[in-house]
Coordinates of C-alpha atoms in Angstrom, one line a residue:
M1 CA 122.6 -28.3 49.4
G2 CA 122.1 -24.9 47.9
G3 CA 124.1 -25.8 44.8
Q4 CA 122.0 -28.8 44.2
T5 CA 118.8 -26.7 44.5
S6 CA 120.2 -24.2 42.0
K7 CA 121.1 -27.0 39.7
L8 CA 117.5 -28.4 39.9
Q9 CA 116.1 -25.0 39.2
D10 CA 118.3 -24.6 36.1
E11 CA 117.2 -28.0 35.0
L12 CA 113.5 -27.0 35.5
E13 CA 113.9 -23.8 33.6
R14 CA 115.6 -25.6 30.7
T15 CA 112.8 -28.2 30.7
N16 CA 110.2 -25.4 30.7
K17 CA 111.9 -23.8 27.7
E18 CA 111.9 -27.1 25.8
L19 CA 108.3 -27.6 26.7
A20 CA 107.4 -24.1 25.4
A21 CA 109.3 -24.7 22.2
A22 CA 107.5 -28.1 21.7
R23 CA 104.2 -26.4 22.2
V24 CA 105.0 -23.7 19.6
M25 CA 106.1 -26.4 17.2
S26 CA 102.9 -28.4 17.8
T27 CA 100.8 -25.3 17.2
E28 CA 102.6 -24.7 13.9
L29 CA 102.2 -28.3 12.8
Q30 CA 98.5 -28.2 13.6
Q31 CA 98.1 -25.0 11.5
A32 CA 100.0 -26.6 8.6
N33 CA 97.8 -29.7 8.9
Q34 CA 94.6 -27.6 8.8
E35 CA 95.9 -25.8 5.7
L36 CA 96.6 -29.1 4.0
H37 CA 93.1 -30.3 4.8
E38 CA 91.6 -27.1 3.4
Q39 CA 93.7 -27.5 0.2
V40 CA 92.5 -31.1 -0.2
R41 CA 88.9 -30.1 0.3
A42 CA 89.3 -27.3 -2.3
Q43 CA 90.8 -29.8 -4.8
Q44 CA 88.0 -32.3 -4.2
G45 CA 85.5 -29.5 -4.8
K46 CA 87.1 -28.6 -8.1
L47 CA 87.2 -32.2 -9.2
Q48 CA 83.5 -32.7 -8.3
Q49 CA 82.6 -29.5 -10.2
R50 CA 84.7 -30.7 -13.2
E51 CA 82.9 -34.1 -13.1
S52 CA 79.5 -32.3 -12.9
E53 CA 80.4 -30.1 -15.9
L54 CA 81.6 -33.1 -17.9
A55 CA 78.4 -35.0 -17.1
T56 CA 76.3 -32.0 -18.1
A57 CA 78.2 -31.6 -21.4
A58 CA 77.8 -35.3 -22.1
R59 CA 74.1 -35.0 -21.6
D60 CA 73.9 -31.9 -23.8
C61 CA 75.8 -33.7 -26.6
A62 CA 73.6 -36.7 -26.3
Q63 CA 70.5 -34.5 -26.6
R64 CA 72.0 -32.8 -29.6
L65 CA 72.9 -36.1 -31.1
D66 CA 69.4 -37.3 -30.7
A67 CA 68.1 -34.1 -32.3
K68 CA 70.5 -34.5 -35.3
H69 CA 69.4 -38.1 -35.7
G70 CA 65.8 -36.9 -35.8
E71 CA 66.7 -34.4 -38.4
L72 CA 68.4 -37.1 -40.5
L73 CA 65.3 -39.3 -40.3
K74 CA 63.2 -36.3 -41.3
A75 CA 65.5 -35.6 -44.3
I76 CA 65.3 -39.2 -45.4
K77 CA 61.5 -39.1 -45.1
Q78 CA 61.4 -35.9 -47.1
K79 CA 63.5 -37.5 -49.8
E80 CA 61.1 -40.4 -50.0
I81 CA 58.1 -38.1 -50.1
A82 CA 59.8 -36.0 -52.9
E83 CA 60.3 -39.2 -54.9
E84 CA 56.7 -40.2 -54.5
L85 CA 55.6 -36.7 -55.6
R86 CA 57.9 -36.9 -58.7
R87 CA 56.2 -40.2 -59.7
S88 CA 52.8 -38.8 -59.0
D89 CA 53.5 -35.7 -61.1
A90 CA 54.8 -37.8 -64.0
L91 CA 51.7 -40.0 -63.9
L92 CA 49.4 -36.9 -63.7
V93 CA 51.1 -35.4 -66.8
K94 CA 50.7 -38.7 -68.6
R95 CA 47.0 -38.8 -67.8
V96 CA 46.4 -35.2 -68.8
T97 CA 48.2 -35.7 -72.1
A98 CA 46.2 -38.8 -72.9
A99 CA 43.0 -37.0 -72.2
I100 CA 44.0 -34.1 -74.5
L101 CA 45.0 -36.5 -77.3
K102 CA 41.7 -38.3 -77.0
K103 CA 39.7 -35.0 -77.2
H104 CA 41.6 -33.4 -80.1
R105 CA 42.2 -35.5 -83.2
T106 CA 43.5 -32.9 -85.5
D107 CA 47.2 -32.2 -86.2
G108 CA 47.1 -28.8 -84.6
P109 CA 45.7 -30.0 -81.3
L110 CA 48.0 -33.0 -81.5
K111 CA 51.1 -30.8 -81.9
E112 CA 49.8 -28.6 -79.0
A113 CA 49.2 -31.6 -76.9
H114 CA 52.7 -33.0 -77.7
D115 CA 54.2 -29.7 -76.7
L116 CA 52.2 -29.7 -73.5
M117 CA 53.3 -33.2 -72.7
V118 CA 57.0 -32.4 -73.4
G119 CA 56.8 -29.1 -71.4
G120 CA 54.9 -30.7 -68.5
G121 CA 57.3 -33.6 -68.3
M122 CA 60.4 -31.4 -68.3
A123 CA 58.8 -29.1 -65.6
A124 CA 58.1 -32.2 -63.4
E125 CA 61.6 -33.6 -63.9
A126 CA 63.1 -30.1 -63.1
L127 CA 61.0 -29.8 -60.0
A128 CA 62.0 -33.3 -58.9
A129 CA 65.6 -32.7 -59.6
N130 CA 65.6 -29.4 -57.6
D131 CA 63.9 -31.2 -54.6
E132 CA 66.3 -34.1 -54.8
Q133 CA 69.3 -31.8 -54.9
Q134 CA 68.2 -29.8 -51.9
L135 CA 67.4 -33.0 -50.0
R136 CA 70.9 -34.4 -50.9
Q137 CA 72.5 -31.2 -49.7
A138 CA 70.5 -31.3 -46.5
L139 CA 71.4 -35.0 -46.0
I140 CA 75.1 -34.3 -46.5
S141 CA 75.0 -31.3 -44.1
T142 CA 73.2 -33.3 -41.5
S143 CA 75.6 -36.2 -41.8
T144 CA 78.5 -33.9 -41.4
R145 CA 77.0 -32.3 -38.3
L146 CA 76.1 -35.7 -36.9
G147 CA 79.7 -36.9 -37.4
D148 CA 81.0 -33.8 -35.6
A149 CA 78.6 -34.3 -32.7
Q150 CA 79.7 -38.0 -32.4
A151 CA 83.3 -37.0 -32.4
Q152 CA 82.7 -34.4 -29.7
V153 CA 80.7 -36.9 -27.6
L154 CA 83.5 -39.4 -27.9
Q155 CA 86.1 -36.8 -26.8
L156 CA 84.0 -35.8 -23.8
Q157 CA 83.6 -39.5 -22.9
Q158 CA 87.4 -40.0 -23.1
V159 CA 88.0 -36.9 -20.8
H160 CA 85.4 -38.1 -18.3
S161 CA 86.9 -41.6 -18.3
A162 CA 90.4 -40.2 -17.7
E163 CA 89.1 -38.1 -14.8
A164 CA 87.2 -41.1 -13.3
R165 CA 90.4 -43.3 -13.5
H166 CA 92.5 -40.5 -11.9
S167 CA 90.0 -40.1 -9.1
L168 CA 89.9 -43.9 -8.5
C169 CA 93.7 -44.0 -8.3
D170 CA 93.6 -41.1 -5.7
I171 CA 91.1 -43.1 -3.6
L172 CA 93.0 -46.4 -3.6
W173 CA 96.7 -45.4 -3.6
Q174 CA 98.8 -43.6 -1.0
P175 CA 98.3 -39.8 -1.1
Q176 CA 101.3 -38.0 -2.7
L177 CA 102.8 -41.3 -3.6
C178 CA 105.5 -40.1 -6.0
D179 CA 107.0 -36.7 -7.0
A180 CA 107.9 -38.0 -10.5
S181 CA 105.9 -41.0 -11.9
L182 CA 104.6 -42.8 -15.0
S183 CA 101.2 -44.5 -14.9
L184 CA 99.5 -46.8 -17.4
R185 CA 95.7 -47.0 -17.1
S186 CA 93.0 -49.0 -18.8
S187 CA 89.4 -49.6 -17.9
N188 CA 90.2 -52.7 -15.7
F189 CA 93.9 -52.4 -14.8
M190 CA 96.1 -49.5 -13.7
V191 CA 99.8 -49.4 -12.6
L192 CA 102.1 -46.6 -11.5
G193 CA 105.8 -46.4 -10.9
G194 CA 108.0 -43.5 -9.9
L195 CA 110.3 -41.8 -7.4
R196 CA 109.8 -39.7 -4.3
A197 CA 112.2 -37.1 -3.1
P198 CA 113.7 -37.3 0.4
R199 CA 111.4 -36.0 3.1
S200 CA 112.2 -34.3 6.4
P201 CA 110.6 -35.6 9.6
T202 CA 107.1 -34.4 10.1
Q203 CA 104.2 -35.0 12.5
F204 CA 103.0 -38.0 10.5
N205 CA 106.4 -39.3 9.4
Q206 CA 108.6 -38.7 12.5
R207 CA 111.7 -40.3 11.0
G208 CA 111.5 -38.8 7.5
N209 CA 112.9 -40.8 4.5
G210 CA 115.5 -40.7 1.8
L211 CA 115.0 -41.2 -1.9
C212 CA 112.1 -43.7 -2.3
G213 CA 110.8 -45.8 -5.2
G214 CA 107.0 -46.0 -5.4
V215 CA 104.7 -48.6 -7.0
G216 CA 100.9 -48.6 -7.2
V217 CA 98.7 -51.4 -8.7
L218 CA 94.9 -51.3 -9.2
R219 CA 92.5 -53.9 -10.5
R220 CA 88.9 -53.0 -11.5
F221 CA 86.1 -55.4 -12.4
G222 CA 82.4 -55.0 -13.2
E223 CA 80.5 -52.9 -15.7
P224 CA 82.7 -50.6 -17.9
S225 CA 80.8 -47.4 -17.1
F226 CA 82.3 -45.5 -14.1
Q227 CA 79.3 -43.3 -13.5
E228 CA 76.2 -45.5 -14.3
G229 CA 77.6 -49.0 -13.9
R230 CA 78.1 -51.4 -10.9
W231 CA 81.8 -52.2 -10.3
G232 CA 84.4 -52.8 -7.7
A233 CA 88.2 -52.2 -7.4
F234 CA 91.0 -53.1 -5.1
G235 CA 94.7 -52.1 -5.1
G236 CA 97.7 -51.2 -3.1
S237 CA 100.7 -49.0 -3.1
L238 CA 104.1 -48.9 -1.4
L239 CA 107.2 -46.8 -1.0
W240 CA 110.7 -48.3 -0.6
D241 CA 113.4 -46.2 1.1
V242 CA 116.5 -46.8 -0.9
R243 CA 118.8 -45.2 1.8
E244 CA 117.5 -47.2 4.7
R245 CA 116.6 -50.3 2.6
E246 CA 113.2 -50.6 4.3
L247 CA 109.5 -50.1 3.7
A248 CA 108.6 -46.4 4.0
A249 CA 104.8 -46.6 3.3
L250 CA 102.3 -49.2 2.5
R251 CA 98.5 -49.0 1.8
F252 CA 95.8 -51.4 0.8
A253 CA 92.4 -50.2 -0.3
L254 CA 89.2 -51.2 -2.0
C255 CA 86.3 -49.3 -3.5
M256 CA 82.9 -50.4 -4.8
Q257 CA 79.9 -48.9 -6.5
A258 CA 76.8 -51.1 -5.8
A259 CA 74.5 -48.6 -7.5
P260 CA 74.8 -45.4 -9.5
S261 CA 75.8 -42.4 -7.4
Q262 CA 76.5 -44.7 -4.4
Q263 CA 80.2 -45.4 -3.6
L264 CA 82.0 -47.1 -0.7
S265 CA 85.7 -47.2 0.0
A266 CA 88.0 -48.5 2.8
S267 CA 91.8 -48.5 3.3
F268 CA 94.5 -49.7 5.7
D269 CA 98.0 -48.2 5.9
H270 CA 101.3 -49.1 7.5
N271 CA 100.7 -46.7 10.4
G272 CA 97.7 -48.8 11.5
N273 CA 95.1 -46.3 10.3
V274 CA 91.8 -47.7 9.0
S275 CA 89.9 -45.2 6.8
G276 CA 86.4 -45.4 5.3
R277 CA 84.3 -43.2 3.1
V278 CA 80.7 -43.4 1.9
S279 CA 79.1 -41.1 -0.6
A280 CA 75.6 -41.0 -2.1
S281 CA 73.8 -38.6 -4.4
V282 CA 70.0 -38.0 -4.7
D283 CA 69.2 -35.7 -7.6
A284 CA 71.3 -32.6 -6.8
L285 CA 72.1 -33.5 -3.2
T286 CA 75.3 -35.3 -2.4
I287 CA 76.2 -36.7 1.1
R288 CA 79.7 -37.9 2.0
L289 CA 80.7 -39.6 5.3
N290 CA 84.4 -40.3 6.1
G291 CA 86.3 -41.4 9.1
T292 CA 89.7 -42.6 10.2
V293 CA 90.5 -44.9 13.2
D294 CA 94.1 -45.4 14.5
L295 CA 94.4 -49.0 15.7
N296 CA 97.7 -48.2 17.5
R297 CA 95.9 -45.4 19.4
T298 CA 98.6 -42.9 18.8
R299 CA 96.2 -40.5 17.3
E300 CA 92.6 -39.6 17.9
S301 CA 89.9 -41.0 15.6
C302 CA 88.3 -38.4 13.3
F303 CA 85.1 -38.4 11.4
G304 CA 83.4 -36.0 9.0
V305 CA 80.2 -35.3 7.2
E306 CA 79.9 -33.3 4.0
L307 CA 76.7 -32.1 2.3
S308 CA 76.6 -30.4 -1.1
Y309 CA 73.7 -29.3 -3.3
D310 CA 74.1 -28.3 -6.9
L311 CA 71.9 -25.4 -7.9
D312 CA 72.3 -25.9 -11.6

């Protein structure tokens, strides 16, 4: 009887040690999870700051472009005015010469009037030529600056479009889908293919996985502008475990923008998690609501609210 009690005590001690080790491991995993969430929030903050900077730069370039266009119109108007002045000067010289010829009938005054007419005409032509040359130079310079500004605006628009497409892919596809990938993206269709290295078992993936092949597909429809237009998109992504020959991860998601600065997204993955996110901006204030519900009830539901205000 005493030996059985000792055996039970040993079993109890061993169980307590395993329980303590499991608690330590759970604490470490929770800390790692918190660090990952902080990193994701930091990356999202950087991305939002980058989008704000690109939007500000695009507005500045548009304003400069409008200013250059105004300068060009002003230069064209000045050229037209200079042409009218040249014609008026030529007509004035002609009238003055005719009046002098009418008043003086002798050879001397005639010669003097002829010299005055020739000299006045040459002066008027020289003045008109100088004004026209300056206006031509100003027009060429303005056209060059306008072309440079248009090229810069086009480059900024391309960068902003690439950032918006990358952000949309991050919203609709599985996070950290591939370690090495190739993606082809257009305004209405995006596709990704790649490989994911083996993973050890974690809190969210208890079995781990071997080498996986990943595929992501996205279809977008609506207005072409990501920021100002109304559009919608849906897509999906999956991971196929080559070693186990089974599905390692699967996610379906959709995203829509019913009005500028108002965005809604929802997703469903292979673990039974349903996630949603709503974001809206009013002037410099941005509000984001997000939440995740586990339909299998293996994890607690989580919700979050984020407020941000841009000072400049």
